[in-house]
Coordinates of N, CA, C and O in Angstrom, one line a residue:
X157 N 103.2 -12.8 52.4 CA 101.8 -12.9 52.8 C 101.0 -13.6 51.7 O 101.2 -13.4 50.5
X158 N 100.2 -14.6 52.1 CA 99.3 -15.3 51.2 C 98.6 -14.6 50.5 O 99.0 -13.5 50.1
X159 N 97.3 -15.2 50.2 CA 96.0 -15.0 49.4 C 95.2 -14.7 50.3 O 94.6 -13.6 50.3
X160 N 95.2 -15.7 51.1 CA 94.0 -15.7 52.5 C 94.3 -14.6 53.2 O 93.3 -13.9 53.6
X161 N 95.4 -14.3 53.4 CA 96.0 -13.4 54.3 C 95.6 -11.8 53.9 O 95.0 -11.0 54.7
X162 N 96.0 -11.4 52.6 CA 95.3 -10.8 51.8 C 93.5 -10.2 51.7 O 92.9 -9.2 51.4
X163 N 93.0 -11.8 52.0 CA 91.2 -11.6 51.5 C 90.6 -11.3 52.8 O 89.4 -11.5 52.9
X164 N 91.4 -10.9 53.7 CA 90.3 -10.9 55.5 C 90.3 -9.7 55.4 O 91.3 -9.1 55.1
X165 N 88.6 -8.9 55.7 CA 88.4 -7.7 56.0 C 89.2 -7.6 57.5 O 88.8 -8.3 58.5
X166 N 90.1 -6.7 57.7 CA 90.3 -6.4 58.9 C 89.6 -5.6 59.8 O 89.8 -5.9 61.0
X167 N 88.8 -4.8 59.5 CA 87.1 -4.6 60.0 C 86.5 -5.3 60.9 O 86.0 -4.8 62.0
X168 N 86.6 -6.5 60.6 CA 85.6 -7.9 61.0 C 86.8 -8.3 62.4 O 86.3 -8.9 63.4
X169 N 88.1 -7.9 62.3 CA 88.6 -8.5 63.3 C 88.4 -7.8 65.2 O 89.0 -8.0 66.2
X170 N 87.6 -7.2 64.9 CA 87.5 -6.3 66.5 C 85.8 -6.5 66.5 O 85.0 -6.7 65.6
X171 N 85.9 -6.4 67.7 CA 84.3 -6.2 68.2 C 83.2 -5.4 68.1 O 83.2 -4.3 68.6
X172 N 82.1 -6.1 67.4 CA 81.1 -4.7 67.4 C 80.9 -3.9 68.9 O 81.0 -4.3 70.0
X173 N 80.7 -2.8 68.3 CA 80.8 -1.3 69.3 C 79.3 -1.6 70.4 O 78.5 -2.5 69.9
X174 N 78.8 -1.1 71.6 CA 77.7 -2.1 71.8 C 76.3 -0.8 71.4 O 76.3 0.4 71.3
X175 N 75.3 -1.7 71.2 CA 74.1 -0.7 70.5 C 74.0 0.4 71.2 O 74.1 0.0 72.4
X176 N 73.8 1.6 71.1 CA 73.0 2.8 71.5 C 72.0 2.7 72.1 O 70.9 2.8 71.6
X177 N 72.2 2.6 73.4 CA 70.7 2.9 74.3 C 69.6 3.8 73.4 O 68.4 3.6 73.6
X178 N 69.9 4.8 72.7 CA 68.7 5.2 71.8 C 68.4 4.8 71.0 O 67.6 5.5 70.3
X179 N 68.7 3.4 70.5 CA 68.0 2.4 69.7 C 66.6 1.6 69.9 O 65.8 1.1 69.2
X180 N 66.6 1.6 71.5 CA 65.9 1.3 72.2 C 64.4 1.8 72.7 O 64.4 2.7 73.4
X181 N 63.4 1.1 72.3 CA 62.2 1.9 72.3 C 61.8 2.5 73.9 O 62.5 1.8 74.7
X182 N 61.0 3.5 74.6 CA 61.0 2.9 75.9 C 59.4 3.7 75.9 O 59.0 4.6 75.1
X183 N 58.7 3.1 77.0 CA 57.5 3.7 77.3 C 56.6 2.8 77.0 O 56.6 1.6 77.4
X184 N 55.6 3.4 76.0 CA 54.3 2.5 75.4 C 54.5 1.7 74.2 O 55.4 1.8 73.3
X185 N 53.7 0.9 74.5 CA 54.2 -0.3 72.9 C 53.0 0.3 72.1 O 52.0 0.6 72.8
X186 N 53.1 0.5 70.8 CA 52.5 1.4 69.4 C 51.2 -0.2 69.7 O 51.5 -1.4 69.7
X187 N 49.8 0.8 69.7 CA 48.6 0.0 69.5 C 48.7 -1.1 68.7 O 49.5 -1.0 67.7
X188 N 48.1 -2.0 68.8 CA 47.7 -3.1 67.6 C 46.7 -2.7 66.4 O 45.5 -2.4 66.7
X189 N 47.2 -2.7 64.8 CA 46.4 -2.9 64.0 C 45.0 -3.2 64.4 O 44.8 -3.8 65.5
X190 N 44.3 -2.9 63.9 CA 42.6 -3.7 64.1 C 42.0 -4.4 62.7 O 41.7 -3.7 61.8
X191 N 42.0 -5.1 62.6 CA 41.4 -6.5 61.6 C 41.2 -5.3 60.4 O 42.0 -5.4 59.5
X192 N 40.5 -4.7 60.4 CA 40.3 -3.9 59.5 C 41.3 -3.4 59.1 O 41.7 -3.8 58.0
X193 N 42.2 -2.4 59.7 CA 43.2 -1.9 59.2 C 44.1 -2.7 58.7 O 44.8 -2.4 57.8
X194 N 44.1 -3.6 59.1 CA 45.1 -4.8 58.7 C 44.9 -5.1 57.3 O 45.8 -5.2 56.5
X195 N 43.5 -5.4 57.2 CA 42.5 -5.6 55.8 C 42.9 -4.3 54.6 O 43.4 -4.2 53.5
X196 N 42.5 -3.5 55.3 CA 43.0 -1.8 54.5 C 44.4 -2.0 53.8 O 44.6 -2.1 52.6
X197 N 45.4 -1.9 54.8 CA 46.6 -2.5 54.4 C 47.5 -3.3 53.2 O 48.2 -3.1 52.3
X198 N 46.9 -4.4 53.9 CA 46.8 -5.5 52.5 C 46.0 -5.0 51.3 O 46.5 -4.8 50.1
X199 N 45.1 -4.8 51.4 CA 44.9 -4.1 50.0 C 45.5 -3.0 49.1 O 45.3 -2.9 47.9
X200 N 46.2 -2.3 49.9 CA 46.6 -0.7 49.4 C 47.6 -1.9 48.7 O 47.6 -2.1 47.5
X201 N 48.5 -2.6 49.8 CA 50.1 -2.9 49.1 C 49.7 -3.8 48.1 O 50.4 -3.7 47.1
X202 N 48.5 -4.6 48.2 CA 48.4 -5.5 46.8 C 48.4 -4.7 45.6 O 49.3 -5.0 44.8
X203 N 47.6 -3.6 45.2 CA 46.5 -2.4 44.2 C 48.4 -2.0 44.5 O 48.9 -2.7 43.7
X204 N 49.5 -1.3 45.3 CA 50.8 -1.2 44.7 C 51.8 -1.8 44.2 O 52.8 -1.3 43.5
X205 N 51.5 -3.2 44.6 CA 52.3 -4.2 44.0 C 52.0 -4.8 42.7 O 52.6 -5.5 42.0
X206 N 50.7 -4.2 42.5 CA 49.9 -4.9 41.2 C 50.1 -3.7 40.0 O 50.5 -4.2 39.0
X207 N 50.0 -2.4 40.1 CA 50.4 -1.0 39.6 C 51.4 -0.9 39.7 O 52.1 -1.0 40.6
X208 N 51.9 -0.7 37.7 CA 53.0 0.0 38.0 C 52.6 1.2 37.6 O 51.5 1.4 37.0
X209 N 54.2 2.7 38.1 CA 54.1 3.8 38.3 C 54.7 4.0 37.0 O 55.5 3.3 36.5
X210 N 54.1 5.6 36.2 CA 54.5 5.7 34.8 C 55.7 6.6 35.4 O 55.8 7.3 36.4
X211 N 56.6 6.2 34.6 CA 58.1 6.7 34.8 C 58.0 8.3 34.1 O 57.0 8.7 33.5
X212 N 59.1 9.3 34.3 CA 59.0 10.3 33.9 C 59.4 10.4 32.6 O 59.9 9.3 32.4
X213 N 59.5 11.1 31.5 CA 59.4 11.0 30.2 C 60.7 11.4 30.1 O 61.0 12.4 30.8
X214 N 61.9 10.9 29.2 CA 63.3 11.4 29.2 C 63.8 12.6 28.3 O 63.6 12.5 27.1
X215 N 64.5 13.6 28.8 CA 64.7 14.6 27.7 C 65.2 14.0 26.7 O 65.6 12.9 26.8
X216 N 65.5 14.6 25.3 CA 65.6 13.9 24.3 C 66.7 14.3 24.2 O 67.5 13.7 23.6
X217 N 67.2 15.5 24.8 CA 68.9 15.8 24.9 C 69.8 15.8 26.6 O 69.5 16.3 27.6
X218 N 70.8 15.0 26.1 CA 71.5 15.3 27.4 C 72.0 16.6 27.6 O 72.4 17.2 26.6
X219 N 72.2 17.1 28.7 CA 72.7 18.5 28.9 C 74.2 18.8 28.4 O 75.0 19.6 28.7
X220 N 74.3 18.0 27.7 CA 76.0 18.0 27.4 C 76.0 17.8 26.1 O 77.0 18.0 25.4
X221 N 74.5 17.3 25.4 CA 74.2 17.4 23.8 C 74.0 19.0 23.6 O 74.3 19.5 22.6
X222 N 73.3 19.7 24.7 CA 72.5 20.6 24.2 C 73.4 21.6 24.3 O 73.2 22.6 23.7
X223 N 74.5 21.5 24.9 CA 75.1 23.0 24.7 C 76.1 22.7 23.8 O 76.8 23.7 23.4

């Protein structure tokens, strides 16, 4: 057996399985944003993308120092 023969996920050689009818949304389509909220939006993620979060403070011993 080759290299190539070797490097093929054999995974990849059968067919995907087909989607789950419960993947599938059914009924009402979810309201439209309103200009405003859209506005709201954009702003929160900017003020989160612009913030960063203070990380938690690291113990100064690992639990395998301390015992």
């Amino acid at each position: 057996m080759n290299s190539t023969e070797r490097d093929v996920d054999h995974a990849l050689a059968y067919p995907e399985p087909p989607a789950s009818p419960l993947w599938y949304r059914h009924g009402a389509k979810a309201r439209p944003l309103t200009p405003e909220q859209q506005r709201r939006n954009r702003e929160l993620l900017d003020i989160g993308q612009r913030t960063t979060r203070p990380r938690s403070p690291r113990p100064t011993k690992t639990p395998a120092e301390a015992s």
